[in-house]
Short mmCIF file of C-alpha atoms in Angstrom, two decimals:
data_model
loop_
_atom_site.label_atom_id
_atom_site.label_comp_id
_atom_site.label_asym_id
_atom_site.label_seq_id
_atom_site.Cartn_x
_atom_site.Cartn_y
_atom_site.Cartn_z
CA ALA A 1 -0.15 0.06 -0.23
CA ASN A 2 1.03 3.60 -0.32
CA SER A 3 -0.84 6.63 0.28
CA ASP A 4 -0.15 9.78 -2.10
CA GLN A 5 0.76 12.77 0.31
CA THR A 6 2.99 12.79 2.58
CA TRP A 7 0.96 13.95 5.54
CA CYS A 8 -0.54 10.76 5.33
CA THR A 9 1.60 7.58 5.91
CA VAL A 10 0.80 3.80 5.70
CA THR A 11 1.16 0.37 6.23
CA THR A 12 3.51 -0.50 3.68
CA SER A 13 2.83 -4.16 3.10
CA GLY A 14 0.56 -7.43 5.00
CA SER A 15 -0.57 -10.76 3.87
CA GLY A 16 -4.13 -12.07 3.92
CA ASN A 17 -6.65 -10.09 6.34
CA SER A 18 -5.21 -7.78 8.64
CA ILE A 19 -5.40 -4.52 9.09
CA LEU A 20 -4.20 -1.24 6.99
CA THR A 21 -3.47 1.07 9.02
CA ALA A 22 -3.20 5.24 8.36
CA SER A 23 -1.19 7.76 9.98
CA PHE A 24 -1.93 11.15 9.34
CA SER A 25 -0.42 15.04 10.50
CA GLN A 26 -2.67 17.59 11.79
CA ASN A 27 -4.36 20.27 9.19
CA THR A 28 -2.99 23.73 9.84
CA ASP A 29 -4.46 24.33 6.55
CA LEU A 30 -7.88 26.46 6.65
CA SER A 31 -8.87 24.06 3.51
CA GLN A 32 -9.81 20.05 3.78
CA ARG A 33 -7.12 17.91 1.89
CA ILE A 34 -7.19 13.86 0.94
CA ALA A 35 -5.26 11.34 0.63
CA ILE A 36 -5.65 8.88 -1.88
CA ILE A 37 -4.61 5.36 -0.44
CA THR A 38 -3.92 2.41 -3.11
CA VAL A 39 -4.09 -1.08 -2.19
CA SER A 40 -1.98 -3.72 -4.62
CA VAL A 41 -1.92 -7.10 -5.30
CA ALA A 42 -0.37 -9.43 -7.67
CA GLY A 43 -2.53 -10.23 -10.60
CA ILE A 44 -5.30 -7.83 -10.04
CA SER A 45 -6.57 -4.32 -9.68
CA PRO A 46 -5.49 -2.00 -7.33
CA VAL A 47 -8.17 -1.14 -4.89
CA THR A 48 -8.42 3.05 -3.22
CA VAL A 49 -9.45 4.51 -0.24
CA THR A 50 -8.97 7.24 1.19
CA VAL A 51 -8.70 9.55 4.28
CA THR A 52 -9.93 13.19 4.30
CA GLN A 53 -9.31 15.32 6.87
CA GLN A 54 -11.29 18.32 8.24
CA ALA A 55 -9.96 21.75 7.77
CA ALA A 56 -8.42 23.92 10.31
CA VAL A 57 -9.96 26.36 13.02
CA PRO A 58 -8.41 29.12 12.26
CA PHE A 59 -6.47 31.43 14.61
CA LEU A 60 -5.38 35.13 15.47
CA LEU A 61 -3.32 35.02 18.53
CA PRO A 62 -1.02 38.81 18.62
CA ALA A 63 1.17 39.39 21.30
CA PRO A 64 1.55 41.29 23.30
CA ASP A 65 -0.83 42.87 24.19
CA ASN A 66 0.16 46.02 24.84
CA GLN A 67 3.80 48.05 24.19
CA ASP A 68 4.68 51.36 25.77
CA VAL A 69 7.43 53.53 24.05
CA THR A 70 8.70 56.83 25.03
CA TYR A 71 7.90 59.89 23.47
CA GLN A 72 10.80 59.80 20.51
CA ALA A 73 10.08 58.75 17.28
CA GLY A 74 10.38 55.02 16.52
CA THR A 75 9.24 51.35 15.61
CA THR A 76 8.07 48.41 18.05
CA ASN A 77 6.30 44.46 16.31
CA PHE A 78 3.97 42.67 17.82
CA ALA A 79 4.12 39.04 16.44
CA ILE A 80 1.74 37.41 15.24
CA SER A 81 0.34 33.50 15.45
CA SER A 82 -1.98 32.33 12.89
CA ASN A 83 -3.00 29.76 10.48
CA SER A 84 -4.62 32.71 8.24
CA SER A 85 -4.01 35.96 6.29
CA TRP A 86 -4.45 38.22 7.92
CA THR A 87 -4.74 42.44 7.73
CA ALA A 88 -3.71 45.18 10.47
CA SER A 89 -4.65 49.44 10.58
CA SER A 90 -4.77 51.84 13.26
CA ASP A 91 -6.89 54.81 13.76
CA ALA A 92 -4.21 57.13 14.84
CA GLY A 93 -2.25 59.13 11.81
CA TRP A 94 1.23 59.23 13.99
CA CYS A 95 0.62 55.47 14.76
CA THR A 96 1.18 53.47 11.06
CA VAL A 97 1.36 49.36 10.99
CA THR A 98 2.22 46.20 8.76
CA PRO A 99 -1.53 46.46 6.74
CA SER A 100 -1.57 42.87 6.42
CA GLY A 101 0.84 39.26 6.42
CA SER A 102 -0.24 35.68 6.06
CA GLY A 103 0.62 33.14 9.34
CA ASN A 104 2.24 33.45 11.97
CA GLY A 105 4.90 36.90 11.14
CA THR A 106 5.70 40.43 12.85
CA LEU A 107 3.23 43.50 13.03
CA PHE A 108 5.87 46.26 12.83
CA ALA A 109 4.29 49.41 14.49
CA THR A 110 5.90 52.82 13.61
CA TYR A 111 5.50 55.87 15.32
CA ALA A 112 5.84 59.69 15.77
CA GLU A 113 7.63 62.37 18.68
CA ASN A 114 4.96 62.88 20.42
CA SER A 115 5.65 66.77 21.53
CA ILE A 116 2.46 67.15 23.85
CA ALA A 117 3.53 66.04 27.55
CA SER A 118 0.83 63.78 27.82
CA VAL A 119 0.38 59.61 26.81
CA ARG A 120 -1.51 59.10 24.08
CA ILE A 121 -2.75 55.59 22.38
CA ALA A 122 -2.80 54.09 19.00
CA HIS A 123 -5.45 50.96 18.47
CA ILE A 124 -3.99 48.56 16.34
CA SER A 125 -6.92 46.60 14.53
CA ILE A 126 -5.80 42.56 13.42
CA THR A 127 -8.08 40.72 11.01
CA ALA A 128 -9.12 37.23 9.85
CA ALA A 129 -11.53 36.14 7.50
CA GLY A 130 -14.02 34.41 10.23
CA LEU A 131 -13.13 35.39 13.02
CA ASN A 132 -13.81 38.81 15.49
CA PRO A 133 -10.87 41.87 14.98
CA VAL A 134 -8.05 41.92 17.63
CA ILE A 135 -6.80 44.84 19.46
CA VAL A 136 -3.48 45.49 20.36
CA THR A 137 -2.17 48.75 21.33
CA VAL A 138 0.80 51.57 21.01
CA THR A 139 0.91 53.72 24.76
CA GLN A 140 2.77 56.67 23.86
CA TYR A 141 4.52 58.65 27.28
CA GLY A 142 4.82 62.10 26.83
CA PRO A 143 8.46 64.05 27.65
CA ALA A 144 8.25 66.76 30.50
CA ALA A 145 5.99 69.56 30.54
CA THR A 146 7.51 73.34 29.93
CA LEU A 147 5.42 76.73 30.09
CA SER A 148 6.99 80.37 29.26
CA ILE A 149 5.02 83.62 27.64
CA ASN A 150 6.60 86.27 26.38
CA PRO A 151 6.13 88.82 26.55
CA LEU A 152 5.73 89.43 30.72
CA VAL A 153 4.03 92.11 29.96
CA GLN A 154 2.03 94.37 28.21
CA ASN A 155 1.85 98.20 28.29
CA VAL A 156 -1.17 99.78 26.62
CA THR A 157 -3.13 102.95 26.33
CA TYR A 158 -6.59 104.16 28.08
CA GLN A 159 -8.45 103.30 25.11
CA ALA A 160 -10.39 99.71 25.07
CA GLY A 161 -8.40 97.43 22.70
CA PHE A 162 -6.59 94.23 22.56
CA THR A 163 -3.10 92.55 23.17
CA SER A 164 -1.53 89.65 23.05
CA PHE A 165 1.20 86.91 25.21
CA THR A 166 3.03 84.13 22.97
CA VAL A 167 2.85 81.00 25.08
CA MET A 168 5.57 78.09 24.03
CA THR A 169 4.08 75.43 26.14
CA ASN A 170 3.93 70.71 25.47
CA THR A 171 0.36 70.96 27.17
CA ASN A 172 -3.34 72.03 27.92
CA TRP A 173 -3.52 75.41 29.75
CA THR A 174 -5.69 77.69 30.96
CA ALA A 175 -6.08 81.14 31.90
CA GLU A 176 -7.36 83.33 34.76
CA SER A 177 -7.81 87.41 35.19
CA ASP A 178 -7.85 89.40 38.40
CA ALA A 179 -9.18 92.48 37.06
CA THR A 180 -12.99 92.70 35.42
CA TRP A 181 -11.64 94.56 32.62
CA CYS A 182 -9.72 92.95 31.38
CA GLN A 183 -10.84 89.43 29.47
CA VAL A 184 -8.70 87.04 28.48
CA THR A 185 -8.63 83.44 26.27
CA VAL A 186 -9.12 81.18 28.56
CA SER A 187 -7.78 77.33 28.14
CA GLY A 188 -5.75 76.25 25.02
CA SER A 189 -3.53 73.36 24.14
CA GLY A 190 0.30 73.72 22.86
CA SER A 191 2.50 76.56 21.81
CA GLY A 192 -0.45 79.74 20.69
CA MET A 193 -1.62 83.17 21.52
CA LEU A 194 -3.46 84.17 25.02
CA ASN A 195 -5.25 86.70 23.87
CA THR A 196 -6.79 89.94 25.91
CA ALA A 197 -9.29 92.25 25.24
CA TYR A 198 -8.98 95.06 27.57
CA GLU A 199 -12.16 98.56 28.43
CA GLN A 200 -11.51 101.39 28.15
CA ASN A 201 -9.16 103.46 31.87
CA ALA A 202 -11.84 106.36 32.51
CA SER A 203 -9.86 107.01 35.33
CA MET A 204 -6.55 109.24 35.85
CA LEU A 205 -4.90 106.26 37.13
CA THR A 206 -2.44 103.42 35.73
CA ARG A 207 -4.44 99.90 36.62
CA THR A 208 -2.50 96.38 35.94
CA ALA A 209 -4.35 93.08 35.31
CA ASN A 210 -2.69 90.03 36.70
CA ILE A 211 -3.18 87.10 34.22
CA THR A 212 -2.40 84.10 35.71
CA VAL A 213 -1.47 80.84 33.68
CA ASN A 214 -1.24 76.99 35.04
CA ALA A 215 -0.84 73.53 33.79
CA ASP A 216 -0.75 70.39 35.02
CA GLY A 217 2.06 69.75 37.55
CA LEU A 218 4.30 73.55 36.65
CA ALA A 219 4.45 76.26 38.52
CA PRO A 220 2.00 79.11 37.72
CA VAL A 221 3.33 81.61 35.27
CA THR A 222 1.79 85.42 36.25
CA VAL A 223 1.68 88.09 33.17
CA MET A 224 0.27 91.90 33.30
CA VAL A 225 -1.27 94.16 30.78
CA ILE A 226 -0.57 98.02 32.51
CA GLN A 227 -3.09 100.06 30.88
CA GLN A 228 -2.27 103.52 31.24
CA PRO A 229 -4.85 106.26 32.46
CA SER A 230 -7.35 108.71 30.70
CA THR A 231 -5.60 112.20 29.48
CA VAL A 232 -8.52 112.69 27.67
CA SER A 233 -12.67 113.08 27.87
CA VAL A 234 -13.14 109.90 26.25
CA ASN A 235 -15.83 108.15 28.52
CA GLU A 236 -16.76 104.86 28.45
CA LEU A 237 -20.57 104.19 27.46
CA ASP A 238 -23.03 104.74 30.93
CA THR A 239 -23.71 100.59 31.29
CA GLU A 240 -26.94 101.79 32.44
CA VAL A 241 -28.51 103.25 29.09
CA VAL A 242 -26.57 100.76 27.26
CA LYS A 243 -28.95 97.27 26.89
CA ILE A 244 -28.38 93.45 25.58
CA PHE A 245 -31.06 91.62 25.15
CA PRO A 246 -31.65 88.63 24.92
CA VAL A 247 -28.26 87.39 27.96
CA PRO A 248 -27.52 84.75 27.05
CA ALA A 249 -28.13 85.02 22.72
CA LYS A 250 -29.51 82.54 20.31
CA SER A 251 -29.75 83.20 16.86
CA GLU A 252 -29.97 87.30 17.22
CA LEU A 253 -28.67 90.36 19.90
CA ASN A 254 -30.28 93.45 20.44
CA VAL A 255 -29.01 96.43 21.68
CA SER A 256 -30.88 99.64 22.63
CA TYR A 257 -28.70 102.65 23.33
CA PRO A 258 -31.13 105.60 22.90
CA GLY A 259 -27.80 108.47 22.06
CA ILE A 260 -26.73 106.59 19.71
CA LYS A 261 -24.67 108.74 17.15
CA GLN A 262 -24.60 108.83 13.33
CA GLY A 263 -21.74 106.24 11.41
CA SER A 264 -21.02 104.43 14.74
CA LEU A 265 -19.05 101.51 14.73
CA LEU A 266 -19.95 98.63 17.00
CA ARG A 267 -17.26 94.89 16.19
CA ILE A 268 -18.23 91.29 17.29
CA TYR A 269 -14.91 89.63 19.05
CA ASN A 270 -14.42 85.79 19.23
CA MET A 271 -12.18 84.75 22.24
CA THR A 272 -8.74 85.04 19.89
CA GLY A 273 -9.25 88.06 18.85
CA GLU A 274 -10.50 88.02 15.61
CA VAL A 275 -13.16 90.15 14.51
CA VAL A 276 -16.28 88.46 13.25
CA ILE A 277 -19.36 91.01 12.58
CA GLU A 278 -18.59 94.92 11.69
CA SER A 279 -21.31 97.08 11.04
CA GLU A 280 -22.09 101.25 10.83
CA ILE A 281 -25.52 101.39 13.06
CA SER A 282 -27.47 104.54 13.93
CA LYS A 283 -30.39 103.27 14.99
CA ALA A 284 -31.06 103.23 18.86
CA VAL A 285 -32.40 100.41 18.42
CA PHE A 286 -30.51 97.18 16.97
CA ARG A 287 -30.80 94.15 15.60
CA ILE A 288 -26.96 91.91 15.00
CA ASP A 289 -27.88 88.38 13.92
CA LEU A 290 -25.55 85.88 14.92
CA SER A 291 -26.62 82.84 13.36
CA GLU A 292 -23.57 81.87 11.58
CA LEU A 293 -21.61 82.21 14.56
CA GLU A 294 -20.68 79.42 17.10
CA ARG A 295 -21.70 78.76 20.32
CA GLY A 296 -19.47 80.41 23.09
CA SER A 297 -17.99 83.21 24.85
CA TYR A 298 -17.72 86.75 22.95
CA LEU A 299 -17.39 90.47 23.00
CA LEU A 300 -18.62 93.40 22.27
CA TYR A 301 -17.18 96.45 21.76
CA ILE A 302 -19.53 99.74 20.44
CA ILE A 303 -17.36 102.92 19.29
CA SER A 304 -19.76 105.95 19.39
CA ASP A 305 -18.31 109.65 19.13
CA ARG A 306 -16.15 109.90 22.07
CA THR A 307 -17.45 107.28 24.17
CA SER A 308 -16.97 103.58 24.03
CA LEU A 309 -18.32 100.47 25.11
CA LEU A 310 -16.41 96.27 26.36
CA ARG A 311 -19.26 94.10 26.53
CA LYS A 312 -18.77 90.23 26.82
CA PHE A 313 -21.69 87.96 26.02
CA VAL A 314 -22.74 84.70 25.29
CA ILE A 315 -24.97 82.58 22.75
CA ASN A 316 -26.03 79.24 23.74
#
């Protein structure tokens, strides 16, 4: 007797009635296989019998479940044990992976430098036909947090206006002013601009707003806006006379100012100091269309003759 498949070996010969034994190895393929066994006797046509072996059950086993890496750019890998073809994808743009493979192999994950002082995680999904996806992760730590601001002091004139500070950091930060006349960007992530909007100083005294910037794990940094005193008779609009409604606003904001002068100017700024609406006004009660603006905090600035008003409002 002989078998046409190497994975199936048989009793090679015998005499008379007997048992023909077929021994077969494990089938690691995902399809069944057949060994044809031919039994021959002199003077008689050969007789064939078969051994049909079932297909293997697919499996996919990556290891380890997670790789911890430093903030510098680099490459890590996962060992893949499988009897199937597989594909892999990452949900993070900073982490790219081996897109596919077949059977046992290695999945390589290449990651970019993490410039932010916080942990980030890339989820890598590995899939094979007939199996649920398996998820492994790359956990990348961030560098030590840093925070600096330039300049530390901004000197401004008595008129209402805007100024800014450059924030240099690799983490999230928040800012708070101790003066109601000076509004600031309340938070940010990474390096950027800390913008301030200050009201007119109608007094004859210099005033200072202390702005404290906090970042997790770091000592606070304080910067200052120093505003010069008024030297001419330019007064802030009487906030009892100027009415703003509804508060908070939705799709529109109404402003009532009985003493408005011809050619007065209205501006609305977002909290980064960008002018989002600008218009001349001449009516005692006028409506501002806010439908194109996103929800959040804004500043209303009105200049009328030799008076001005800076008012914060919120769109819900």
